[in-house]
Amino acid sequence: MNFLDMRWDIVWDYREFYINGLWVTIILTICGYLGGIVLGLLLGLGKTSKKRWIYWPCKLYVDLFRGTPMLVQILIIHLAFIPAVFGQSFGFLVSGIIALILNSAAYNAEIIRAGIESIDKGQMEAARSLGLTERQAMRKIVLPQAFRRMIPPLGNEFIALLKDSSLVTVIAANDILYAAKVVAGAYQRFWEPYLVAAIMYLVLTYVVTKLIAYVEKRFSIHYNPRKKREERVAT
């Protein structure tokens, strides 16, 4: 392949496919992640519970979704689970979001569980001695401290989910990878469309990495907004 013979015009002709694919990828990732955070929080709290009837279902769920390929999960949810439960399919977007939520929740649950267990047990005991219930102590004392430690791994999970969202192409989701497949199939040229798709994912990942670094710095125990303002005034 002579790189001087690259035909970028074929990508430009299908630019609307790539733009639409970009938005689909963003929607899939954000919805899947936010839903995964909510469900993962419930599962993470369940895995810290001392009640077996709460702990074991949460553990089995996490083991199931962490131990099976996401591609298989997507296919089962889209082709088997949703049609069996609702009698029809609701399209790739609904199936994709549900699959990403269920998969992401399993990984987020372990991150949240580890974050909670990293907090000294004395924090909970001190809160209980002050008259707080276990639920209040968890919400007001433990989780805020644990959240700071969860930010880096939760950020990494977001990046992983962004890249894994390309698997939804298998159920004909018109995301970034789908656009590349359309161009490649139309012209039988593979370098240009897939390089553009790779670059788009790389740019998205870079932007998300920078946002996560900012959030991590913002919630760092060493962050001092007053000092930052003074430095800006001084300059």
Coordinates of N, CA and C in Angstrom, one line a residue:
M1 N 0.8 -1.2 0.0 CA 0.0 0.0 0.0 C 0.9 1.2 0.0
N2 N 0.7 2.1 -1.0 CA 1.4 3.3 -1.1 C 0.6 4.4 -0.3
F3 N 1.2 4.9 0.7 CA 0.5 5.9 1.5 C 0.3 7.2 0.8
L4 N 1.1 7.4 -0.3 CA 0.9 8.6 -1.1 C -0.4 8.5 -1.9
D5 N -0.9 7.3 -2.1 CA -2.1 7.1 -2.9 C -3.4 7.1 -2.0
M6 N -3.3 7.6 -0.8 CA -4.5 7.6 0.1 C -5.6 8.4 -0.6
R7 N -6.8 7.9 -0.5 CA -7.9 8.7 -1.1 C -8.8 9.1 0.1
W8 N -8.5 10.3 0.6 CA -9.3 10.9 1.7 C -10.6 11.4 1.2
D9 N -10.8 11.6 -0.1 CA -12.0 12.1 -0.6 C -13.2 11.1 -0.3
I10 N -12.9 9.8 -0.3 CA -14.0 8.9 -0.1 C -14.5 9.0 1.4
V11 N -13.6 9.3 2.3 CA -14.0 9.6 3.7 C -14.9 10.8 3.7
W12 N -14.4 11.9 3.0 CA -15.2 13.1 3.0 C -16.6 13.0 2.4
D13 N -16.7 12.1 1.4 CA -18.0 11.9 0.8 C -19.0 11.2 1.8
Y14 N -18.4 10.5 2.8 CA -19.3 9.8 3.8 C -19.1 10.5 5.1
R15 N -18.8 11.8 5.1 CA -18.6 12.5 6.4 C -19.8 12.5 7.3
E16 N -21.0 12.6 6.7 CA -22.2 12.6 7.5 C -22.4 11.3 8.3
F17 N -21.9 10.2 7.7 CA -21.9 8.9 8.4 C -21.0 9.0 9.7
Y18 N -19.8 9.6 9.5 CA -18.9 9.7 10.6 C -19.4 10.6 11.7
I19 N -20.0 11.7 11.3 CA -20.6 12.7 12.2 C -21.7 12.1 13.0
N20 N -22.6 11.4 12.3 CA -23.7 10.7 13.0 C -23.2 9.6 13.9
G21 N -22.1 8.9 13.4 CA -21.5 7.8 14.2 C -20.9 8.4 15.5
L22 N -20.3 9.6 15.4 CA -19.7 10.2 16.5 C -20.7 10.5 17.6
W23 N -21.9 11.0 17.2 CA -22.9 11.3 18.2 C -23.5 10.0 18.8
V24 N -23.6 9.0 18.0 CA -24.2 7.7 18.5 C -23.2 7.1 19.5
T25 N -21.9 7.2 19.2 CA -20.9 6.7 20.1 C -20.9 7.4 21.5
I26 N -21.0 8.8 21.4 CA -21.1 9.6 22.6 C -22.3 9.2 23.4
I27 N -23.5 9.1 22.8 CA -24.7 8.8 23.5 C -24.6 7.4 24.1
L28 N -24.2 6.5 23.4 CA -24.0 5.1 24.0 C -23.1 5.1 25.2
T29 N -22.0 5.8 25.1 CA -21.0 5.8 26.2 C -21.5 6.5 27.4
I30 N -22.1 7.7 27.2 CA -22.6 8.5 28.4 C -23.7 7.8 29.1
C31 N -24.7 7.4 28.3 CA -25.9 6.7 28.9 C -25.5 5.4 29.6
G32 N -24.6 4.6 28.9 CA -24.1 3.4 29.5 C -23.4 3.6 30.8
Y33 N -22.5 4.7 30.8 CA -21.7 4.9 32.0 C -22.5 5.4 33.1
L34 N -23.4 6.4 32.9 CA -24.2 6.9 33.9 C -25.1 5.9 34.5
G35 N -25.8 5.1 33.7 CA -26.6 4.0 34.2 C -25.7 2.9 34.9
G36 N -24.5 2.7 34.5 CA -23.6 1.8 35.1 C -23.2 2.3 36.5
I37 N -23.0 3.6 36.6 CA -22.7 4.2 37.9 C -23.8 4.0 38.9
V38 N -25.0 4.2 38.5 CA -26.1 4.1 39.5 C -26.3 2.6 39.9
L39 N -26.4 1.7 38.9 CA -26.5 0.3 39.2 C -25.3 -0.2 39.9
G40 N -24.1 0.2 39.5 CA -22.9 -0.2 40.2 C -22.8 0.2 41.6
L41 N -23.3 1.4 41.9 CA -23.4 1.8 43.3 C -24.2 0.9 44.2
L42 N -25.4 0.5 43.6 CA -26.2 -0.4 44.4 C -25.6 -1.8 44.5
L43 N -24.9 -2.2 43.5 CA -24.2 -3.5 43.6 C -23.0 -3.5 44.5
G44 N -22.3 -2.3 44.4 CA -21.1 -2.2 45.3 C -21.5 -2.1 46.8
L45 N -22.6 -1.4 47.1 CA -23.1 -1.4 48.4 C -23.6 -2.8 48.9
G46 N -24.2 -3.5 47.9 CA -24.7 -4.9 48.2 C -23.5 -5.8 48.5
K47 N -22.4 -5.6 47.8 CA -21.2 -6.5 48.1 C -20.5 -6.2 49.4
T48 N -20.9 -5.1 50.0 CA -20.3 -4.7 51.3 C -21.3 -5.1 52.4
S49 N -22.5 -5.6 52.0 CA -23.5 -6.0 53.0 C -23.1 -7.3 53.7
K50 N -23.5 -7.3 55.0 CA -23.3 -8.6 55.8 C -24.4 -9.5 55.6
K51 N -25.5 -9.1 55.0 CA -26.7 -9.9 54.8 C -26.5 -10.8 53.5
R52 N -26.5 -12.1 53.7 CA -26.2 -13.0 52.6 C -27.2 -12.9 51.4
W53 N -28.5 -12.6 51.7 CA -29.5 -12.5 50.7 C -29.3 -11.3 49.8
I54 N -28.5 -10.3 50.3 CA -28.1 -9.1 49.5 C -26.8 -9.4 48.9
Y55 N -25.8 -9.9 49.6 CA -24.5 -10.1 49.1 C -24.4 -11.0 48.0
W56 N -25.0 -12.2 48.1 CA -24.7 -13.2 47.1 C -25.3 -12.9 45.7
P57 N -26.6 -12.4 45.6 CA -27.0 -12.0 44.3 C -26.2 -10.9 43.6
C58 N -25.7 -10.0 44.4 CA -24.8 -8.9 43.9 C -23.5 -9.6 43.4
K59 N -22.9 -10.5 44.2 CA -21.7 -11.1 43.8 C -21.8 -11.9 42.5
L60 N -22.9 -12.7 42.4 CA -23.2 -13.5 41.2 C -23.3 -12.6 40.0
Y61 N -24.0 -11.5 40.1 CA -24.2 -10.6 39.0 C -22.8 -10.1 38.5
V62 N -22.0 -9.6 39.5 CA -20.7 -9.1 39.1 C -19.8 -10.2 38.4
D63 N -19.8 -11.3 39.0 CA -19.0 -12.4 38.5 C -19.5 -12.8 37.1
L64 N -20.8 -12.8 36.9 CA -21.4 -13.2 35.6 C -21.0 -12.2 34.5
F65 N -21.1 -10.9 34.7 CA -20.9 -9.9 33.7 C -19.4 -9.6 33.5
R66 N -18.6 -9.8 34.6 CA -17.2 -9.7 34.4 C -16.5 -10.9 33.8
G67 N -17.2 -12.0 33.9 CA -16.6 -13.3 33.4 C -17.0 -13.7 32.0
T68 N -17.9 -12.9 31.4 CA -18.3 -13.2 30.0 C -18.0 -12.1 29.1
P69 N -17.8 -12.3 27.8 CA -17.4 -11.3 26.9 C -18.6 -10.3 26.6
M70 N -18.2 -9.0 26.5 CA -19.3 -8.0 26.3 C -20.0 -8.3 25.0
L71 N -19.3 -8.8 24.0 CA -19.9 -9.1 22.7 C -21.0 -10.1 22.8
V72 N -20.8 -11.1 23.6 CA -21.8 -12.2 23.8 C -23.0 -11.5 24.6
Q73 N -22.7 -10.7 25.5 CA -23.8 -10.0 26.3 C -24.7 -9.2 25.4
I74 N -24.0 -8.4 24.5 CA -24.8 -7.6 23.5 C -25.7 -8.4 22.7
L75 N -25.2 -9.5 22.1 CA -26.0 -10.4 21.3 C -27.1 -11.0 22.0
I76 N -26.9 -11.5 23.2 CA -28.0 -12.1 24.0 C -29.0 -11.1 24.3
I77 N -28.6 -9.9 24.7 CA -29.6 -8.9 25.1 C -30.4 -8.4 23.9
H78 N -29.8 -8.2 22.7 CA -30.5 -7.7 21.6 C -31.3 -8.8 20.9
L79 N -30.8 -10.0 20.7 CA -31.4 -11.0 20.0 C -32.3 -12.0 20.8
A80 N -32.1 -12.1 22.1 CA -32.8 -13.0 22.9 C -33.6 -12.4 24.0
F81 N -32.9 -11.7 24.9 CA -33.5 -11.2 26.1 C -34.7 -10.2 25.8
I82 N -34.4 -9.1 25.1 CA -35.4 -8.1 24.9 C -36.6 -8.6 24.1
P83 N -36.4 -9.4 23.0 CA -37.5 -9.9 22.2 C -38.3 -10.9 23.1
A84 N -37.6 -11.7 24.0 CA -38.3 -12.6 24.8 C -39.2 -11.9 25.9
V85 N -38.7 -10.9 26.4 CA -39.4 -10.2 27.5 C -40.5 -9.2 26.9
F86 N -40.2 -8.5 25.9 CA -41.1 -7.5 25.4 C -41.8 -7.9 24.1
G87 N -41.4 -9.0 23.5 CA -42.0 -9.5 22.3 C -41.6 -8.8 21.0
Q88 N -40.6 -7.9 21.1 CA -40.1 -7.2 20.0 C -38.8 -6.5 20.3
S89 N -38.0 -6.1 19.3 CA -36.8 -5.4 19.5 C -37.0 -3.9 19.5
F90 N -36.3 -3.2 20.2 CA -36.4 -1.7 20.3 C -35.3 -1.0 19.6
G91 N -34.5 -1.8 18.8 CA -33.5 -1.1 18.0 C -32.1 -1.2 18.7
F92 N -31.1 -0.9 17.9 CA -29.7 -1.0 18.4 C -29.4 -0.1 19.6
L93 N -30.0 1.1 19.6 CA -29.7 2.1 20.6 C -30.1 1.6 22.0
V94 N -31.3 1.1 22.1 CA -31.8 0.7 23.4 C -31.0 -0.6 23.8
S95 N -30.9 -1.5 22.9 CA -30.1 -2.7 23.3 C -28.7 -2.4 23.6
G96 N -28.1 -1.5 22.9 CA -26.7 -1.1 23.2 C -26.5 -0.5 24.5
I97 N -27.4 0.5 24.8 CA -27.3 1.2 26.1 C -27.5 0.2 27.3
I98 N -28.5 -0.7 27.1 CA -28.8 -1.7 28.2 C -27.6 -2.6 28.4
A99 N -27.0 -3.0 27.3 CA -25.8 -3.9 27.4 C -24.6 -3.2 28.1
L100 N -24.4 -2.0 27.7 CA -23.3 -1.2 28.3 C -23.5 -0.9 29.7
I101 N -24.8 -0.6 30.1 CA -25.1 -0.3 31.5 C -24.8 -1.6 32.3
L102 N -25.4 -2.7 31.9 CA -25.2 -3.9 32.7 C -23.8 -4.4 32.8
N103 N -23.0 -4.2 31.7 CA -21.6 -4.6 31.8 C -20.8 -3.6 32.6
S104 N -21.0 -2.3 32.4 CA -20.3 -1.3 33.2 C -20.6 -1.4 34.7
A105 N -21.8 -1.7 35.0 CA -22.2 -1.8 36.4 C -21.4 -2.8 37.2
A106 N -21.1 -3.9 36.5 CA -20.3 -5.0 37.2 C -18.9 -4.5 37.6
Y107 N -18.3 -3.7 36.6 CA -16.9 -3.2 36.9 C -17.0 -2.0 37.9
N108 N -18.0 -1.2 37.7 CA -18.1 -0.1 38.7 C -18.4 -0.6 40.1
A109 N -19.1 -1.7 40.2 CA -19.4 -2.2 41.5 C -18.2 -2.6 42.3
E110 N -17.2 -3.2 41.6 CA -16.0 -3.6 42.2 C -15.2 -2.4 42.6
I111 N -15.2 -1.3 41.8 CA -14.5 -0.1 42.1 C -15.1 0.6 43.3
I112 N -16.4 0.6 43.4 CA -17.1 1.3 44.5 C -16.9 0.4 45.8
R113 N -17.0 -0.9 45.6 CA -16.7 -1.7 46.8 C -15.3 -1.5 47.4
A114 N -14.3 -1.5 46.5 CA -13.0 -1.3 46.9 C -12.8 0.0 47.6
G115 N -13.4 1.1 47.0 CA -13.3 2.4 47.5 C -13.9 2.5 48.9
I116 N -15.1 1.9 49.1 CA -15.7 1.9 50.4 C -14.9 1.1 51.5
E117 N -14.4 0.0 51.1 CA -13.6 -0.8 52.0 C -12.2 -0.2 52.3
S118 N -11.8 0.7 51.5 CA -10.5 1.4 51.7 C -10.6 2.4 52.8
I119 N -11.8 2.8 53.2 CA -12.0 3.8 54.3 C -11.9 3.1 55.6
D120 N -11.2 3.7 56.5 CA -11.0 3.0 57.8 C -12.3 2.8 58.5
K121 N -12.5 1.6 59.1 CA -13.7 1.3 59.8 C -14.1 2.2 60.9
G122 N -13.0 2.8 61.5 CA -13.2 3.8 62.5 C -14.1 4.9 62.1
Q123 N -14.1 5.3 60.9 CA -15.0 6.4 60.4 C -16.5 6.0 60.6
M124 N -16.8 4.8 60.2 CA -18.2 4.4 60.4 C -18.6 4.3 61.9
E125 N -17.6 3.8 62.7 CA -17.9 3.6 64.1 C -18.0 5.0 64.8
A126 N -17.2 5.9 64.4 CA -17.3 7.3 65.0 C -18.6 8.0 64.6
A127 N -19.1 7.7 63.4 CA -20.3 8.3 62.9 C -21.5 7.7 63.7
R128 N -21.4 6.4 63.9 CA -22.5 5.7 64.6 C -22.6 6.2 66.1
S129 N -21.4 6.4 66.6 CA -21.3 6.9 68.0 C -21.9 8.3 68.2
L130 N -21.9 9.1 67.1 CA -22.5 10.4 67.1 C -24.0 10.4 66.9
G131 N -24.6 9.2 66.7 CA -26.0 9.1 66.6 C -26.5 8.9 65.1
L132 N -25.6 8.8 64.2 CA -26.0 8.7 62.8 C -26.4 7.2 62.5
T133 N -27.4 7.0 61.7 CA -27.7 5.6 61.3 C -26.6 5.1 60.4
E134 N -26.6 3.8 60.1 CA -25.7 3.2 59.2 C -25.8 3.8 57.8
R135 N -27.0 4.0 57.4 CA -27.3 4.6 56.0 C -26.8 6.1 56.0
Q136 N -27.1 6.9 57.0 CA -26.6 8.2 57.1 C -25.1 8.3 57.1
A137 N -24.5 7.4 57.9 CA -23.0 7.4 58.0 C -22.4 7.1 56.6
M138 N -23.0 6.1 55.9 CA -22.5 5.7 54.6 C -22.6 6.9 53.6
R139 N -23.7 7.6 53.7 CA -24.0 8.7 52.7 C -23.2 9.9 53.0
K140 N -23.1 10.3 54.3 CA -22.5 11.5 54.6 C -21.0 11.5 55.0
I141 N -20.5 10.3 55.4 CA -19.2 10.2 55.9 C -18.3 9.3 55.0
V142 N -18.7 8.1 54.7 CA -17.9 7.1 54.0 C -17.8 7.4 52.5
L143 N -19.0 7.5 51.9 CA -19.0 7.7 50.4 C -18.3 8.9 49.9
P144 N -18.4 10.1 50.6 CA -17.7 11.3 50.1 C -16.2 11.1 50.2
Q145 N -15.7 10.4 51.2 CA -14.2 10.1 51.3 C -13.8 9.1 50.3
A146 N -14.6 8.1 50.1 CA -14.3 7.0 49.1 C -14.3 7.5 47.7
F147 N -15.2 8.5 47.4 CA -15.4 9.0 46.1 C -14.0 9.5 45.5
R148 N -13.3 10.2 46.4 CA -12.0 10.8 45.9 C -11.1 9.7 45.4
R149 N -11.1 8.5 46.1 CA -10.2 7.4 45.7 C -10.8 6.7 44.5
M150 N -12.1 6.8 44.3 CA -12.7 6.1 43.1 C -12.5 6.8 41.8
I151 N -12.2 8.1 41.8 CA -12.2 8.9 40.6 C -11.2 8.3 39.5
P152 N -9.9 8.0 39.9 CA -9.1 7.4 38.8 C -9.6 6.1 38.2
P153 N -10.0 5.1 39.0 CA -10.5 3.9 38.3 C -11.8 4.1 37.6
L154 N -12.7 4.9 38.1 CA -13.9 5.2 37.5 C -13.7 5.9 36.1
G155 N -12.7 6.8 36.1 CA -12.3 7.4 34.9 C -11.8 6.4 33.8
N156 N -10.9 5.5 34.3 CA -10.4 4.5 33.4 C -11.5 3.6 32.9
E157 N -12.6 3.3 33.7 CA -13.7 2.6 33.2 C -14.5 3.3 32.2
F158 N -14.6 4.6 32.3 CA -15.3 5.4 31.3 C -14.5 5.3 29.9
I159 N -13.2 5.4 30.0 CA -12.4 5.3 28.7 C -12.6 3.9 28.1
A160 N -12.5 2.9 29.0 CA -12.7 1.5 28.5 C -14.0 1.3 27.8
L161 N -15.1 1.9 28.5 CA -16.4 1.8 27.9 C -16.6 2.5 26.6
L162 N -15.9 3.7 26.5 CA -15.9 4.4 25.2 C -15.4 3.6 24.1
K163 N -14.3 2.9 24.3 CA -13.7 2.0 23.3 C -14.5 0.7 23.1
D164 N -15.1 0.2 24.1 CA -15.9 -1.0 24.0 C -17.2 -0.8 23.3
S165 N -17.7 0.5 23.3 CA -18.9 0.8 22.7 C -18.9 0.4 21.2
S166 N -17.7 0.3 20.6 CA -17.6 -0.1 19.2 C -18.1 -1.5 18.9
L167 N -18.2 -2.3 20.0 CA -18.7 -3.6 19.8 C -20.2 -3.7 19.4
V168 N -20.9 -2.6 19.7 CA -22.3 -2.5 19.4 C -22.6 -2.5 17.9
T169 N -21.5 -2.3 17.2 CA -21.6 -2.4 15.7 C -22.1 -3.7 15.2
V170 N -21.9 -4.8 16.1 CA -22.3 -6.1 15.7 C -23.8 -6.2 15.5
I171 N -24.6 -5.3 16.2 CA -26.0 -5.3 16.0 C -26.5 -4.2 15.2
A172 N -25.6 -3.8 14.3 CA -25.9 -2.8 13.2 C -26.1 -1.4 13.8
A173 N -25.4 -1.1 14.9 CA -25.4 0.3 15.4 C -24.6 1.2 14.5
N174 N -25.2 2.3 14.1 CA -24.4 3.2 13.2 C -23.5 4.1 13.9
D175 N -22.5 3.6 14.6 CA -21.6 4.4 15.3 C -20.4 4.7 14.4
I176 N -19.2 5.1 15.0 CA -18.1 5.4 14.3 C -17.5 4.2 13.5
L177 N -17.5 3.1 14.1 CA -17.0 1.9 13.4 C -17.9 1.5 12.3
Y178 N -19.2 1.6 12.5 CA -20.1 1.3 11.4 C -19.9 2.2 10.2
A179 N -19.6 3.5 10.4 CA -19.3 4.4 9.3 C -18.1 3.9 8.5
A180 N -17.1 3.5 9.2 CA -15.9 3.0 8.6 C -16.1 1.7 7.8
K181 N -17.0 0.8 8.3 CA -17.3 -0.4 7.6 C -18.1 -0.1 6.3
V182 N -19.0 0.9 6.4 CA -19.7 1.3 5.2 C -18.8 1.8 4.1
V183 N -17.9 2.7 4.4 CA -16.9 3.2 3.5 C -16.1 2.1 2.9
A184 N -15.6 1.3 3.8 CA -14.7 0.2 3.3 C -15.4 -0.8 2.4
G185 N -16.7 -1.0 2.7 CA -17.5 -1.9 1.8 C -17.8 -1.3 0.5
A186 N -18.0 0.0 0.5 CA -18.4 0.7 -0.8 C -17.2 0.8 -1.7
Y187 N -16.0 1.0 -1.2 CA -14.9 1.3 -2.1 C -13.8 0.2 -2.1
Q188 N -14.0 -0.8 -1.2 CA -13.0 -1.9 -1.0 C -11.6 -1.3 -0.7
R189 N -11.7 -0.2 0.1 CA -10.4 0.4 0.6 C -10.5 0.4 2.1
F190 N -9.5 0.0 2.8 CA -9.6 -0.2 4.2 C -8.7 0.7 5.1
W191 N -7.6 1.2 4.5 CA -6.7 2.1 5.3 C -7.5 3.4 5.7
E192 N -8.0 4.1 4.7 CA -8.6 5.4 5.0 C -9.7 5.4 6.0
P193 N -10.8 4.6 5.7 CA -11.9 4.6 6.7 C -11.6 4.2 8.1
Y194 N -10.7 3.1 8.2 CA -10.4 2.6 9.6 C -9.4 3.5 10.3
L195 N -8.5 4.2 9.5 CA -7.6 5.1 10.1 C -8.4 6.3 10.7
V196 N -9.4 6.8 9.9 CA -10.2 7.9 10.4 C -11.0 7.5 11.7
A197 N -11.5 6.3 11.7 CA -12.2 5.8 12.8 C -11.3 5.8 14.1
A198 N -10.1 5.2 13.8 CA -9.1 5.1 14.9 C -8.7 6.5 15.5
I199 N -8.6 7.5 14.6 CA -8.2 8.9 15.0 C -9.4 9.5 15.8
M200 N -10.6 9.2 15.4 CA -11.8 9.8 16.1 C -11.8 9.2 17.5
Y201 N -11.6 7.9 17.6 CA -11.6 7.3 19.0 C -10.4 7.8 19.8
L202 N -9.3 8.1 19.1 CA -8.1 8.6 19.8 C -8.4 10.0 20.4
V203 N -9.0 10.8 19.6 CA -9.4 12.2 20.0 C -10.4 12.2 21.1
L204 N -11.4 11.3 21.0 CA -12.4 11.2 22.1 C -11.7 10.8 23.4
T205 N -10.8 9.8 23.3 CA -10.1 9.3 24.5 C -9.2 10.3 25.1
Y206 N -8.6 11.1 24.2 CA -7.7 12.2 24.7 C -8.5 13.2 25.5
V207 N -9.6 13.6 24.9 CA -10.5 14.6 25.6 C -11.0 14.1 26.9
V208 N -11.4 12.9 27.0 CA -11.9 12.3 28.2 C -10.8 12.2 29.2
T209 N -9.6 11.8 28.8 CA -8.5 11.7 29.7 C -8.2 13.1 30.4
K210 N -8.2 14.2 29.6 CA -8.0 15.5 30.1 C -9.1 15.9 31.1
L211 N -10.3 15.6 30.8 CA -11.4 15.9 31.7 C -11.3 15.1 33.0
I212 N -10.9 13.9 32.9 CA -10.7 13.1 34.1 C -9.6 13.6 35.0
A213 N -8.5 14.0 34.3 CA -7.3 14.6 35.0 C -7.8 15.8 35.8
Y214 N -8.6 16.7 35.1 CA -9.1 17.9 35.8 C -9.9 17.6 37.0
V215 N -10.9 16.6 36.8 CA -11.8 16.2 37.9 C -11.0 15.6 39.1
E216 N -10.0 14.8 38.7 CA -9.1 14.2 39.8 C -8.4 15.2 40.5
K217 N -7.8 16.2 39.8 CA -7.1 17.3 40.5 C -8.1 18.2 41.3
R218 N -9.3 18.4 40.8 CA -10.2 19.3 41.5 C -10.7 18.6 42.8
F219 N -10.8 17.3 42.9 CA -11.2 16.7 44.1 C -10.1 16.1 44.9
S220 N -8.9 16.5 44.5 CA -7.7 16.1 45.3 C -7.7 16.8 46.6
I221 N -7.2 16.1 47.7 CA -7.1 16.7 49.0 C -6.1 17.9 49.0
H222 N -5.3 18.0 48.0 CA -4.3 19.0 48.0 C -4.8 20.2 47.2
Y223 N -6.0 20.1 46.6 CA -6.5 21.2 45.8 C -6.9 22.4 46.7
N224 N -6.5 23.6 46.3 CA -6.8 24.8 47.1 C -7.3 25.8 46.1
P225 N -8.6 26.0 45.9 CA -9.1 27.0 44.9 C -8.7 28.4 45.3
R226 N -8.6 28.7 46.6 CA -8.2 30.1 46.9 C -6.8 30.4 46.5
K227 N -5.9 29.4 46.7 CA -4.5 29.6 46.3 C -4.4 29.8 44.8
K228 N -5.3 29.0 44.0 CA -5.3 29.2 42.6 C -5.7 30.6 42.1
R229 N -6.7 31.1 42.8 CA -7.1 32.5 42.5 C -6.1 33.5 42.8
E230 N -5.4 33.3 43.9 CA -4.3 34.2 44.3 C -3.2 34.2 43.3
E231 N -2.9 33.0 42.8 CA -1.8 32.9 41.8 C -2.2 33.6 40.5
R232 N -3.5 33.5 40.1 CA -3.9 34.1 38.8 C -3.8 35.7 39.0
V233 N -4.2 36.1 40.2 CA -4.2 37.6 40.4 C -2.8 38.1 40.4
A234 N -1.8 37.3 41.0 CA -0.4 37.7 41.0 C 0.2 37.8 39.7
T235 N -0.3 36.9 38.7 CA 0.3 37.0 37.4 C -0.3 38.0 36.5

